[in-house]
Amino acid sequence: MLYNLLAPLAKQYEIFNLFRYLTFRSGSAVFTALIISFYAGPKIIRWLKSKQAEGQPIRLDGPQSHLLTKKGTPTMGGVMILLAVSVSTLLWADLTNPYVWIVLLVTLGFGGIGFADDFLKLTKRNSKGLSTRRKLLAQAVIAIVVAIAIQHVAPPALANEIALPFFKNVLINAGIFYIPFVLIVMIGASNAVNLTDGLDGLAIVPIMIVAGCFALITYLTGNIKFADYLQLHYIPGSGELAVFCASLVGASLGFLWFNAPPAQVFMGDTGSLAFGGSIGAISVITKHEFVLAIIGGLFVIEAVSVIIQVASFKMTGKRVFKMAPIHHHFEKLGWQEATVVIRFWIIACIFALLGLATLKLR
């Protein structure tokens, strides 16, 4: 909004030139989202506590320590992040850019699904929420709309193409399978982040790391000179998503202030589904879907651990892990919660570095 209002004035007043620079607006988005989080956080937490007398329902089959330490903690804290990201993006992004609206649609749409899921958990007083079928169906509807929108906005030569890391000129034409592929990426990313959100601070830092990586990726793919130098696929207009990613970094940092152990509020599905889906959509727009699987490797591990656990139990009646997702397995082994969280943050950093390395290895 500020860009659209003030950038035209740059021709007359040099001071307004700043608003034309993507780097300035991205940096401003970080601080704007951070300030909104710090200001709105206590108010939102008080409101959530007033509406949630008993807090988020705790899994009875989980670590017994959770029944004591996490009881009464409110959920739906993702509302705080959604507010900060949305306001900051609308303030600093170019609102004539269709990619901005596409990603906001995913964020708010998936956030709405998560909100409904959290609401049902609270009203029914169990950890089930929306049925898996309904949740996936709602996500699929939004993902299909987004996939079609991306196809329409993307350069014609890249509309149905899938890029591979390490191979600079290799593109796979997915044809009619492109939309199902986008669905897998977006829904998979959304639910992988959701599965990771099980301990205080565990999911929000990897979200912040991945968002920071994609702030760089969107900036590079949207800049023809950098894209050519690094042999990335140039996506006109994708650079504006750096503002969204920067907003998510700032909002995540602000949320961590309240979500750090012992958490004052949980993100809930409201946040995890929203930002997993948005990161998935950004990876599709920038043609970095497989790079997302590397940068977000921690999320992949969490999701795969659940798949392995369920498959093993159904086929053999035995469990591979003491509990899934895998972060609970290490708790059951006797690791302290803070130890699990910090070590998983380190793993997330390692995967991020590996993912960013692919940008130069093409």
PDB file of C-alpha atoms in Angstrom, residues 36-340:
ATOM      1  CA  ILE A  36       2.729  -5.641  15.481  1.00  0.00           C
ATOM      2  CA  SER A  37       3.478  -9.001  17.142  1.00  0.00           C
ATOM      3  CA  PHE A  38       4.952  -7.370  20.238  1.00  0.00           C
ATOM      4  CA  TYR A  39       2.075  -4.896  20.505  1.00  0.00           C
ATOM      5  CA  ALA A  40      -0.826  -7.216  19.696  1.00  0.00           C
ATOM      6  CA  GLY A  41       0.594 -10.373  21.297  1.00  0.00           C
ATOM      7  CA  PRO A  42      -0.314  -9.729  24.963  1.00  0.00           C
ATOM      8  CA  LYS A  43      -3.783  -8.497  23.988  1.00  0.00           C
ATOM      9  CA  ILE A  44      -4.459 -11.527  21.779  1.00  0.00           C
ATOM     10  CA  ILE A  45      -3.173 -13.917  24.461  1.00  0.00           C
ATOM     11  CA  ARG A  46      -5.429 -12.343  27.098  1.00  0.00           C
ATOM     12  CA  TRP A  47      -8.398 -12.601  24.727  1.00  0.00           C
ATOM     13  CA  LEU A  48      -7.631 -16.243  23.920  1.00  0.00           C
ATOM     14  CA  LYS A  49      -7.331 -17.067  27.621  1.00  0.00           C
ATOM     15  CA  SER A  50     -10.690 -15.446  28.310  1.00  0.00           C
ATOM     16  CA  LYS A  51     -12.298 -17.641  25.650  1.00  0.00           C
ATOM     17  CA  GLN A  52     -10.382 -20.849  26.452  1.00  0.00           C
ATOM     18  CA  ALA A  53     -10.800 -21.634  30.119  1.00  0.00           C
ATOM     19  CA  GLU A  54      -9.020 -24.984  29.890  1.00  0.00           C
ATOM     20  CA  GLY A  55      -6.630 -24.169  27.054  1.00  0.00           C
ATOM     21  CA  GLN A  56      -5.691 -26.529  24.240  1.00  0.00           C
ATOM     22  CA  PRO A  57      -6.670 -30.190  24.735  1.00  0.00           C
ATOM     23  CA  ILE A  58      -3.538 -32.273  25.408  1.00  0.00           C
ATOM     24  CA  ARG A  59      -2.995 -35.722  23.844  1.00  0.00           C
ATOM     25  CA  LEU A  60      -3.512 -38.333  26.547  1.00  0.00           C
ATOM     26  CA  ASP A  61      -1.099 -40.741  24.832  1.00  0.00           C
ATOM     27  CA  GLY A  62       1.676 -38.146  24.722  1.00  0.00           C
ATOM     28  CA  PRO A  63       4.510 -37.550  27.191  1.00  0.00           C
ATOM     29  CA  GLN A  64       3.057 -37.380  30.680  1.00  0.00           C
ATOM     30  CA  SER A  65       4.937 -34.159  31.436  1.00  0.00           C
ATOM     31  CA  HIS A  66       2.747 -32.378  28.889  1.00  0.00           C
ATOM     32  CA  LEU A  67      -0.349 -33.014  30.978  1.00  0.00           C
ATOM     33  CA  LEU A  68       1.118 -30.839  33.708  1.00  0.00           C
ATOM     34  CA  THR A  69       3.256 -28.247  31.942  1.00  0.00           C
ATOM     35  CA  LYS A  70       0.995 -27.465  28.986  1.00  0.00           C
ATOM     36  CA  LYS A  71      -2.449 -27.718  30.529  1.00  0.00           C
ATOM     37  CA  GLY A  72      -4.358 -24.446  30.342  1.00  0.00           C
ATOM     38  CA  THR A  73      -2.148 -22.887  27.661  1.00  0.00           C
ATOM     39  CA  PRO A  74      -4.344 -21.242  25.000  1.00  0.00           C
ATOM     40  CA  THR A  75      -4.071 -22.168  21.331  1.00  0.00           C
ATOM     41  CA  MET A  76      -4.940 -20.306  18.089  1.00  0.00           C
ATOM     42  CA  GLY A  77      -1.896 -18.076  18.577  1.00  0.00           C
ATOM     43  CA  GLY A  78      -1.460 -18.286  14.813  1.00  0.00           C
ATOM     44  CA  VAL A  79      -3.975 -15.432  14.689  1.00  0.00           C
ATOM     45  CA  MET A  80      -1.194 -13.178  15.971  1.00  0.00           C
ATOM     46  CA  ILE A  81       1.140 -14.221  13.142  1.00  0.00           C
ATOM     47  CA  LEU A  82      -1.608 -13.950  10.512  1.00  0.00           C
ATOM     48  CA  LEU A  83      -2.404 -10.422  11.649  1.00  0.00           C
ATOM     49  CA  ALA A  84       1.231  -9.289  11.630  1.00  0.00           C
ATOM     50  CA  VAL A  85       2.049 -10.894   8.277  1.00  0.00           C
ATOM     51  CA  SER A  86      -1.099  -9.661   6.525  1.00  0.00           C
ATOM     52  CA  VAL A  87      -0.848  -6.055   7.731  1.00  0.00           C
ATOM     53  CA  SER A  88       2.885  -5.837   7.065  1.00  0.00           C
ATOM     54  CA  THR A  89       2.549  -7.341   3.584  1.00  0.00           C
ATOM     55  CA  LEU A  90      -0.336  -5.043   2.665  1.00  0.00           C
ATOM     56  CA  LEU A  91       1.661  -2.032   3.858  1.00  0.00           C
ATOM     57  CA  TRP A  92       4.950  -2.741   2.093  1.00  0.00           C
ATOM     58  CA  ALA A  93       4.212  -4.940  -0.942  1.00  0.00           C
ATOM     59  CA  ASP A  94       3.212  -3.830  -4.421  1.00  0.00           C
ATOM     60  CA  LEU A  95      -0.509  -4.587  -4.362  1.00  0.00           C
ATOM     61  CA  THR A  96      -0.710  -4.651  -8.161  1.00  0.00           C
ATOM     62  CA  ASN A  97       1.408  -7.815  -8.113  1.00  0.00           C
ATOM     63  CA  PRO A  98      -0.847 -10.897  -8.504  1.00  0.00           C
ATOM     64  CA  TYR A  99       1.597 -13.207  -6.725  1.00  0.00           C
ATOM     65  CA  VAL A 100       1.123 -11.214  -3.511  1.00  0.00           C
ATOM     66  CA  TRP A 101      -2.623 -11.815  -3.575  1.00  0.00           C
ATOM     67  CA  ILE A 102      -2.201 -15.485  -4.489  1.00  0.00           C
ATOM     68  CA  VAL A 103       0.025 -16.124  -1.471  1.00  0.00           C
ATOM     69  CA  LEU A 104      -2.250 -14.110   0.826  1.00  0.00           C
ATOM     70  CA  LEU A 105      -5.188 -16.214  -0.423  1.00  0.00           C
ATOM     71  CA  VAL A 106      -3.359 -19.403   0.518  1.00  0.00           C
ATOM     72  CA  THR A 107      -2.300 -18.015   3.881  1.00  0.00           C
ATOM     73  CA  LEU A 108      -5.731 -16.795   4.942  1.00  0.00           C
ATOM     74  CA  GLY A 109      -7.546 -19.755   3.357  1.00  0.00           C
ATOM     75  CA  PHE A 110      -5.427 -22.412   5.036  1.00  0.00           C
ATOM     76  CA  GLY A 111      -5.431 -20.297   8.201  1.00  0.00           C
ATOM     77  CA  GLY A 112      -9.235 -20.379   8.136  1.00  0.00           C
ATOM     78  CA  ILE A 113      -9.183 -24.174   7.892  1.00  0.00           C
ATOM     79  CA  GLY A 114      -6.778 -24.314  10.822  1.00  0.00           C
ATOM     80  CA  PHE A 115      -8.960 -21.926  12.822  1.00  0.00           C
ATOM     81  CA  ALA A 116     -11.983 -24.182  12.267  1.00  0.00           C
ATOM     82  CA  ASP A 117      -9.918 -27.193  13.330  1.00  0.00           C
ATOM     83  CA  ASP A 118      -8.710 -25.462  16.508  1.00  0.00           C
ATOM     84  CA  PHE A 119     -12.218 -24.241  17.289  1.00  0.00           C
ATOM     85  CA  LEU A 120     -13.651 -27.755  17.075  1.00  0.00           C
ATOM     86  CA  LYS A 121     -10.883 -29.118  19.304  1.00  0.00           C
ATOM     87  CA  LEU A 122     -11.747 -26.528  21.923  1.00  0.00           C
ATOM     88  CA  THR A 123     -15.512 -26.958  21.769  1.00  0.00           C
ATOM     89  CA  LYS A 124     -15.376 -30.762  21.678  1.00  0.00           C
ATOM     90  CA  ARG A 125     -12.552 -30.838  24.280  1.00  0.00           C
ATOM     91  CA  ASN A 126     -10.456 -33.404  22.394  1.00  0.00           C
ATOM     92  CA  SER A 127      -7.400 -33.326  20.138  1.00  0.00           C
ATOM     93  CA  LYS A 128      -9.217 -34.475  16.977  1.00  0.00           C
ATOM     94  CA  GLY A 129     -10.805 -31.353  15.472  1.00  0.00           C
ATOM     95  CA  LEU A 130     -11.832 -31.475  11.812  1.00  0.00           C
ATOM     96  CA  SER A 131     -11.893 -34.915  10.250  1.00  0.00           C
ATOM     97  CA  THR A 132      -8.890 -35.654   8.041  1.00  0.00           C
ATOM     98  CA  ARG A 133     -11.167 -36.002   5.006  1.00  0.00           C
ATOM     99  CA  ARG A 134     -12.798 -32.591   5.484  1.00  0.00           C
ATOM    100  CA  LYS A 135      -9.499 -30.890   6.189  1.00  0.00           C
ATOM    101  CA  LEU A 136      -7.824 -32.332   3.091  1.00  0.00           C
ATOM    102  CA  LEU A 137     -10.850 -31.555   0.928  1.00  0.00           C
ATOM    103  CA  ALA A 138     -10.876 -27.911   2.013  1.00  0.00           C
ATOM    104  CA  GLN A 139      -7.135 -27.635   1.445  1.00  0.00           C
ATOM    105  CA  ALA A 140      -7.470 -29.241  -1.983  1.00  0.00           C
ATOM    106  CA  VAL A 141     -10.144 -26.764  -3.103  1.00  0.00           C
ATOM    107  CA  ILE A 142      -7.928 -23.800  -2.194  1.00  0.00           C
ATOM    108  CA  ALA A 143      -4.849 -25.443  -3.697  1.00  0.00           C
ATOM    109  CA  ILE A 144      -6.634 -26.076  -7.015  1.00  0.00           C
ATOM    110  CA  VAL A 145      -7.709 -22.435  -7.247  1.00  0.00           C
ATOM    111  CA  VAL A 146      -4.167 -21.320  -6.452  1.00  0.00           C
ATOM    112  CA  ALA A 147      -2.609 -23.746  -8.956  1.00  0.00           C
ATOM    113  CA  ILE A 148      -4.830 -22.421 -11.739  1.00  0.00           C
ATOM    114  CA  ALA A 149      -4.022 -18.827 -10.738  1.00  0.00           C
ATOM    115  CA  ILE A 150      -0.277 -19.542 -10.777  1.00  0.00           C
ATOM    116  CA  GLN A 151      -0.576 -21.159 -14.209  1.00  0.00           C
ATOM    117  CA  HIS A 152      -2.365 -18.052 -15.476  1.00  0.00           C
ATOM    118  CA  VAL A 153       0.154 -15.574 -14.043  1.00  0.00           C
ATOM    119  CA  ALA A 154       3.403 -17.488 -14.669  1.00  0.00           C
ATOM    120  CA  PRO A 155       5.417 -17.021 -17.883  1.00  0.00           C
ATOM    121  CA  PRO A 156       3.851 -19.287 -20.543  1.00  0.00           C
ATOM    122  CA  ALA A 157       7.104 -21.203 -21.020  1.00  0.00           C
ATOM    123  CA  LEU A 158       7.096 -22.165 -17.321  1.00  0.00           C
ATOM    124  CA  ALA A 159       3.371 -22.530 -16.636  1.00  0.00           C
ATOM    125  CA  ASN A 160       3.325 -26.343 -16.400  1.00  0.00           C
ATOM    126  CA  GLU A 161       7.027 -26.924 -15.812  1.00  0.00           C
ATOM    127  CA  ILE A 162       8.760 -28.475 -12.830  1.00  0.00           C
ATOM    128  CA  ALA A 163      12.399 -27.574 -12.186  1.00  0.00           C
ATOM    129  CA  LEU A 164      14.971 -29.892 -10.643  1.00  0.00           C
ATOM    130  CA  PRO A 165      17.771 -28.795  -8.296  1.00  0.00           C
ATOM    131  CA  PHE A 166      21.353 -29.306  -9.534  1.00  0.00           C
ATOM    132  CA  PHE A 167      20.230 -29.363 -13.202  1.00  0.00           C
ATOM    133  CA  LYS A 168      20.242 -25.805 -14.545  1.00  0.00           C
ATOM    134  CA  ASN A 169      18.425 -26.352 -17.835  1.00  0.00           C
ATOM    135  CA  VAL A 170      16.216 -29.318 -16.981  1.00  0.00           C
ATOM    136  CA  LEU A 171      12.474 -28.685 -16.928  1.00  0.00           C
ATOM    137  CA  ILE A 172       9.827 -31.369 -16.755  1.00  0.00           C
ATOM    138  CA  ASN A 173       6.526 -30.590 -18.444  1.00  0.00           C
ATOM    139  CA  ALA A 174       3.960 -32.011 -16.038  1.00  0.00           C
ATOM    140  CA  GLY A 175       1.015 -31.331 -18.353  1.00  0.00           C
ATOM    141  CA  ILE A 176      -2.242 -32.475 -16.810  1.00  0.00           C
ATOM    142  CA  PHE A 177      -0.344 -33.661 -13.730  1.00  0.00           C
ATOM    143  CA  TYR A 178       0.820 -30.153 -12.849  1.00  0.00           C
ATOM    144  CA  ILE A 179      -2.212 -29.296 -10.705  1.00  0.00           C
ATOM    145  CA  PRO A 180      -2.035 -32.601  -8.748  1.00  0.00           C
ATOM    146  CA  PHE A 181       1.670 -31.888  -8.226  1.00  0.00           C
ATOM    147  CA  VAL A 182       0.901 -28.427  -6.817  1.00  0.00           C
ATOM    148  CA  LEU A 183      -1.705 -29.978  -4.516  1.00  0.00           C
ATOM    149  CA  ILE A 184       0.861 -32.437  -3.152  1.00  0.00           C
ATOM    150  CA  VAL A 185       3.409 -29.673  -2.545  1.00  0.00           C
ATOM    151  CA  MET A 186       1.032 -27.242  -0.855  1.00  0.00           C
ATOM    152  CA  ILE A 187      -0.977 -29.731   1.190  1.00  0.00           C
ATOM    153  CA  GLY A 188       2.148 -31.718   2.033  1.00  0.00           C
ATOM    154  CA  ALA A 189       4.021 -28.621   3.226  1.00  0.00           C
ATOM    155  CA  SER A 190       1.025 -27.424   5.215  1.00  0.00           C
ATOM    156  CA  ASN A 191       0.507 -30.670   7.075  1.00  0.00           C
ATOM    157  CA  ALA A 192       4.235 -31.311   7.565  1.00  0.00           C
ATOM    158  CA  VAL A 193       4.549 -27.990   9.410  1.00  0.00           C
ATOM    159  CA  ASN A 194       1.410 -28.873  11.364  1.00  0.00           C
ATOM    160  CA  LEU A 195       2.941 -32.164  12.514  1.00  0.00           C
ATOM    161  CA  THR A 196       6.102 -30.378  13.623  1.00  0.00           C
ATOM    162  CA  ASP A 197       4.171 -27.994  15.871  1.00  0.00           C
ATOM    163  CA  GLY A 198       4.178 -30.189  18.977  1.00  0.00           C
ATOM    164  CA  LEU A 199       6.625 -28.583  21.396  1.00  0.00           C
ATOM    165  CA  ASP A 200       7.159 -25.023  22.648  1.00  0.00           C
ATOM    166  CA  GLY A 201       8.993 -23.091  19.944  1.00  0.00           C
ATOM    167  CA  LEU A 202       9.710 -26.180  17.839  1.00  0.00           C
ATOM    168  CA  ALA A 203       7.880 -25.191  14.639  1.00  0.00           C
ATOM    169  CA  ILE A 204       8.147 -21.393  14.635  1.00  0.00           C
ATOM    170  CA  VAL A 205      11.944 -21.183  14.328  1.00  0.00           C
ATOM    171  CA  PRO A 206      12.127 -23.581  11.328  1.00  0.00           C
ATOM    172  CA  ILE A 207       9.265 -21.593   9.757  1.00  0.00           C
ATOM    173  CA  MET A 208      11.328 -18.436  10.256  1.00  0.00           C
ATOM    174  CA  ILE A 209      14.423 -20.101   8.768  1.00  0.00           C
ATOM    175  CA  VAL A 210      12.566 -21.373   5.702  1.00  0.00           C
ATOM    176  CA  ALA A 211      10.854 -17.998   5.228  1.00  0.00           C
ATOM    177  CA  GLY A 212      14.239 -16.274   5.384  1.00  0.00           C
ATOM    178  CA  CYS A 213      15.648 -18.649   2.760  1.00  0.00           C
ATOM    179  CA  PHE A 214      12.711 -18.045   0.452  1.00  0.00           C
ATOM    180  CA  ALA A 215      12.981 -14.285   0.948  1.00  0.00           C
ATOM    181  CA  LEU A 216      16.392 -14.671  -0.711  1.00  0.00           C
ATOM    182  CA  ILE A 217      15.136 -17.099  -3.356  1.00  0.00           C
ATOM    183  CA  THR A 218      12.195 -14.916  -4.376  1.00  0.00           C
ATOM    184  CA  TYR A 219      14.476 -11.886  -4.571  1.00  0.00           C
ATOM    185  CA  LEU A 220      16.912 -13.765  -6.827  1.00  0.00           C
ATOM    186  CA  THR A 221      14.318 -15.365  -9.127  1.00  0.00           C
ATOM    187  CA  GLY A 222      12.584 -12.012  -9.522  1.00  0.00           C
ATOM    188  CA  ASN A 223      15.807 -10.228 -10.523  1.00  0.00           C
ATOM    189  CA  ILE A 224      16.832 -11.006 -14.092  1.00  0.00           C
ATOM    190  CA  LYS A 225      20.535 -10.286 -13.485  1.00  0.00           C
ATOM    191  CA  PHE A 226      20.879 -12.454 -10.382  1.00  0.00           C
ATOM    192  CA  ALA A 227      18.721 -15.201 -11.896  1.00  0.00           C
ATOM    193  CA  ASP A 228      20.922 -15.265 -14.994  1.00  0.00           C
ATOM    194  CA  TYR A 229      24.157 -15.289 -12.965  1.00  0.00           C
ATOM    195  CA  LEU A 230      22.981 -18.143 -10.722  1.00  0.00           C
ATOM    196  CA  GLN A 231      21.266 -19.885 -13.654  1.00  0.00           C
ATOM    197  CA  LEU A 232      17.910 -19.832 -11.932  1.00  0.00           C
ATOM    198  CA  HIS A 233      14.623 -19.653 -13.791  1.00  0.00           C
ATOM    199  CA  TYR A 234      13.620 -15.997 -13.982  1.00  0.00           C
ATOM    200  CA  ILE A 235      10.058 -15.439 -12.754  1.00  0.00           C
ATOM    201  CA  PRO A 236       8.999 -11.822 -13.402  1.00  0.00           C
ATOM    202  CA  GLY A 237       7.235 -10.355 -10.378  1.00  0.00           C
ATOM    203  CA  SER A 238       8.207 -13.134  -7.965  1.00  0.00           C
ATOM    204  CA  GLY A 239      10.664 -10.832  -6.208  1.00  0.00           C
ATOM    205  CA  GLU A 240       7.764  -9.015  -4.559  1.00  0.00           C
ATOM    206  CA  LEU A 241       7.157 -12.128  -2.465  1.00  0.00           C
ATOM    207  CA  ALA A 242      10.348 -11.273  -0.590  1.00  0.00           C
ATOM    208  CA  VAL A 243       8.191  -8.739   1.275  1.00  0.00           C
ATOM    209  CA  PHE A 244       5.782 -11.483   2.349  1.00  0.00           C
ATOM    210  CA  CYS A 245       8.630 -13.767   3.412  1.00  0.00           C
ATOM    211  CA  ALA A 246      10.258 -10.913   5.325  1.00  0.00           C
ATOM    212  CA  SER A 247       6.943 -10.209   7.060  1.00  0.00           C
ATOM    213  CA  LEU A 248       6.760 -13.868   8.061  1.00  0.00           C
ATOM    214  CA  VAL A 249      10.295 -13.708   9.487  1.00  0.00           C
ATOM    215  CA  GLY A 250       9.383 -10.668  11.613  1.00  0.00           C
ATOM    216  CA  ALA A 251       6.064 -12.120  12.741  1.00  0.00           C
ATOM    217  CA  SER A 252       7.699 -15.452  13.624  1.00  0.00           C
ATOM    218  CA  LEU A 253      10.358 -13.717  15.666  1.00  0.00           C
ATOM    219  CA  GLY A 254       7.655 -11.795  17.515  1.00  0.00           C
ATOM    220  CA  PHE A 255       5.602 -14.932  18.109  1.00  0.00           C
ATOM    221  CA  LEU A 256       8.654 -16.790  19.425  1.00  0.00           C
ATOM    222  CA  TRP A 257       8.818 -14.223  22.247  1.00  0.00           C
ATOM    223  CA  PHE A 258       5.530 -15.637  23.544  1.00  0.00           C
ATOM    224  CA  ASN A 259       5.977 -19.235  22.339  1.00  0.00           C
ATOM    225  CA  ALA A 260       9.424 -19.837  23.839  1.00  0.00           C
ATOM    226  CA  PRO A 261       9.459 -22.437  26.621  1.00  0.00           C
ATOM    227  CA  PRO A 262       7.367 -22.338  28.714  1.00  0.00           C
ATOM    228  CA  ALA A 263       4.919 -21.164  26.041  1.00  0.00           C
ATOM    229  CA  GLN A 264       2.317 -18.545  26.886  1.00  0.00           C
ATOM    230  CA  VAL A 265       0.386 -19.502  23.747  1.00  0.00           C
ATOM    231  CA  PHE A 266       0.409 -22.240  21.105  1.00  0.00           C
ATOM    232  CA  MET A 267       0.353 -21.540  17.386  1.00  0.00           C
ATOM    233  CA  GLY A 268      -2.322 -24.149  16.719  1.00  0.00           C
ATOM    234  CA  ASP A 269      -3.422 -25.305  13.289  1.00  0.00           C
ATOM    235  CA  THR A 270      -4.414 -21.693  12.603  1.00  0.00           C
ATOM    236  CA  GLY A 271      -0.751 -20.827  12.137  1.00  0.00           C
ATOM    237  CA  SER A 272       0.902 -24.088  11.120  1.00  0.00           C
ATOM    238  CA  LEU A 273      -1.489 -24.909   8.272  1.00  0.00           C
ATOM    239  CA  ALA A 274      -1.439 -21.305   7.035  1.00  0.00           C
ATOM    240  CA  PHE A 275       2.295 -20.842   6.789  1.00  0.00           C
ATOM    241  CA  GLY A 276       3.104 -24.344   5.643  1.00  0.00           C
ATOM    242  CA  GLY A 277       0.670 -23.773   2.787  1.00  0.00           C
ATOM    243  CA  SER A 278       2.029 -20.313   1.964  1.00  0.00           C
ATOM    244  CA  ILE A 279       5.629 -21.528   1.836  1.00  0.00           C
ATOM    245  CA  GLY A 280       4.502 -24.376  -0.409  1.00  0.00           C
ATOM    246  CA  ALA A 281       2.795 -21.897  -2.750  1.00  0.00           C
ATOM    247  CA  ILE A 282       5.908 -19.696  -2.876  1.00  0.00           C
ATOM    248  CA  SER A 283       8.051 -22.702  -3.782  1.00  0.00           C
ATOM    249  CA  VAL A 284       5.672 -23.476  -6.657  1.00  0.00           C
ATOM    250  CA  ILE A 285       5.746 -19.883  -7.921  1.00  0.00           C
ATOM    251  CA  THR A 286       9.553 -19.747  -7.870  1.00  0.00           C
ATOM    252  CA  LYS A 287       9.987 -23.272  -9.287  1.00  0.00           C
ATOM    253  CA  HIS A 288      11.809 -24.415  -6.145  1.00  0.00           C
ATOM    254  CA  GLU A 289       9.473 -27.164  -4.972  1.00  0.00           C
ATOM    255  CA  PHE A 290      12.237 -29.752  -4.533  1.00  0.00           C
ATOM    256  CA  VAL A 291      14.526 -27.183  -2.940  1.00  0.00           C
ATOM    257  CA  LEU A 292      11.760 -26.618  -0.368  1.00  0.00           C
ATOM    258  CA  ALA A 293      11.986 -30.323   0.500  1.00  0.00           C
ATOM    259  CA  ILE A 294      15.688 -29.772   1.268  1.00  0.00           C
ATOM    260  CA  ILE A 295      15.433 -26.417   3.067  1.00  0.00           C
ATOM    261  CA  GLY A 296      12.412 -27.685   4.999  1.00  0.00           C
ATOM    262  CA  GLY A 297      14.022 -31.077   5.609  1.00  0.00           C
ATOM    263  CA  LEU A 298      13.033 -31.037   9.283  1.00  0.00           C
ATOM    264  CA  PHE A 299       9.366 -30.814   8.293  1.00  0.00           C
ATOM    265  CA  VAL A 300       9.890 -33.708   5.869  1.00  0.00           C
ATOM    266  CA  ILE A 301      11.442 -35.853   8.600  1.00  0.00           C
ATOM    267  CA  GLU A 302       8.525 -35.153  10.938  1.00  0.00           C
ATOM    268  CA  ALA A 303       5.965 -36.065   8.275  1.00  0.00           C
ATOM    269  CA  VAL A 304       7.846 -39.184   7.157  1.00  0.00           C
ATOM    270  CA  SER A 305       8.105 -40.389  10.762  1.00  0.00           C
ATOM    271  CA  VAL A 306       4.310 -40.321  11.030  1.00  0.00           C
ATOM    272  CA  ILE A 307       3.895 -42.125   7.686  1.00  0.00           C
ATOM    273  CA  ILE A 308       6.374 -44.825   8.736  1.00  0.00           C
ATOM    274  CA  GLN A 309       4.717 -45.237  12.131  1.00  0.00           C
ATOM    275  CA  VAL A 310       1.219 -45.573  10.719  1.00  0.00           C
ATOM    276  CA  ALA A 311       2.290 -47.892   7.875  1.00  0.00           C
ATOM    277  CA  SER A 312       4.311 -50.121  10.201  1.00  0.00           C
ATOM    278  CA  PHE A 313       1.500 -50.417  12.734  1.00  0.00           C
ATOM    279  CA  LYS A 314      -1.106 -51.240  10.071  1.00  0.00           C
ATOM    280  CA  MET A 315       1.077 -53.824   8.312  1.00  0.00           C
ATOM    281  CA  THR A 316       2.858 -55.467  11.248  1.00  0.00           C
ATOM    282  CA  GLY A 317       1.063 -54.274  14.367  1.00  0.00           C
ATOM    283  CA  LYS A 318       4.379 -52.886  15.624  1.00  0.00           C
ATOM    284  CA  ARG A 319       5.582 -49.313  16.040  1.00  0.00           C
ATOM    285  CA  VAL A 320       8.951 -48.144  14.763  1.00  0.00           C
ATOM    286  CA  PHE A 321       9.085 -45.142  17.094  1.00  0.00           C
ATOM    287  CA  LYS A 322       8.016 -44.871  20.709  1.00  0.00           C
ATOM    288  CA  MET A 323       5.701 -42.092  19.531  1.00  0.00           C
ATOM    289  CA  ALA A 324       5.217 -40.082  16.358  1.00  0.00           C
ATOM    290  CA  PRO A 325       5.906 -37.400  15.206  1.00  0.00           C
ATOM    291  CA  ILE A 326       9.562 -38.107  15.873  1.00  0.00           C
ATOM    292  CA  HIS A 327      10.122 -35.235  18.328  1.00  0.00           C
ATOM    293  CA  HIS A 328       7.914 -37.123  20.798  1.00  0.00           C
ATOM    294  CA  HIS A 329      10.052 -40.246  20.265  1.00  0.00           C
ATOM    295  CA  PHE A 330      13.066 -38.427  21.684  1.00  0.00           C
ATOM    296  CA  GLU A 331      11.005 -37.141  24.593  1.00  0.00           C
ATOM    297  CA  LYS A 332      10.020 -40.733  25.351  1.00  0.00           C
ATOM    298  CA  LEU A 333      13.727 -41.626  25.284  1.00  0.00           C
ATOM    299  CA  GLY A 334      14.225 -39.187  28.135  1.00  0.00           C
ATOM    300  CA  TRP A 335      15.422 -36.059  26.332  1.00  0.00           C
ATOM    301  CA  GLN A 336      14.290 -32.824  27.933  1.00  0.00           C
ATOM    302  CA  GLU A 337      11.864 -30.771  25.841  1.00  0.00           C
ATOM    303  CA  ALA A 338      14.310 -27.870  25.518  1.00  0.00           C
ATOM    304  CA  THR A 339      17.012 -30.267  24.322  1.00  0.00           C
ATOM    305  CA  VAL A 340      14.756 -31.686  21.611  1.00  0.00           C
TER     306      VAL A 340
END
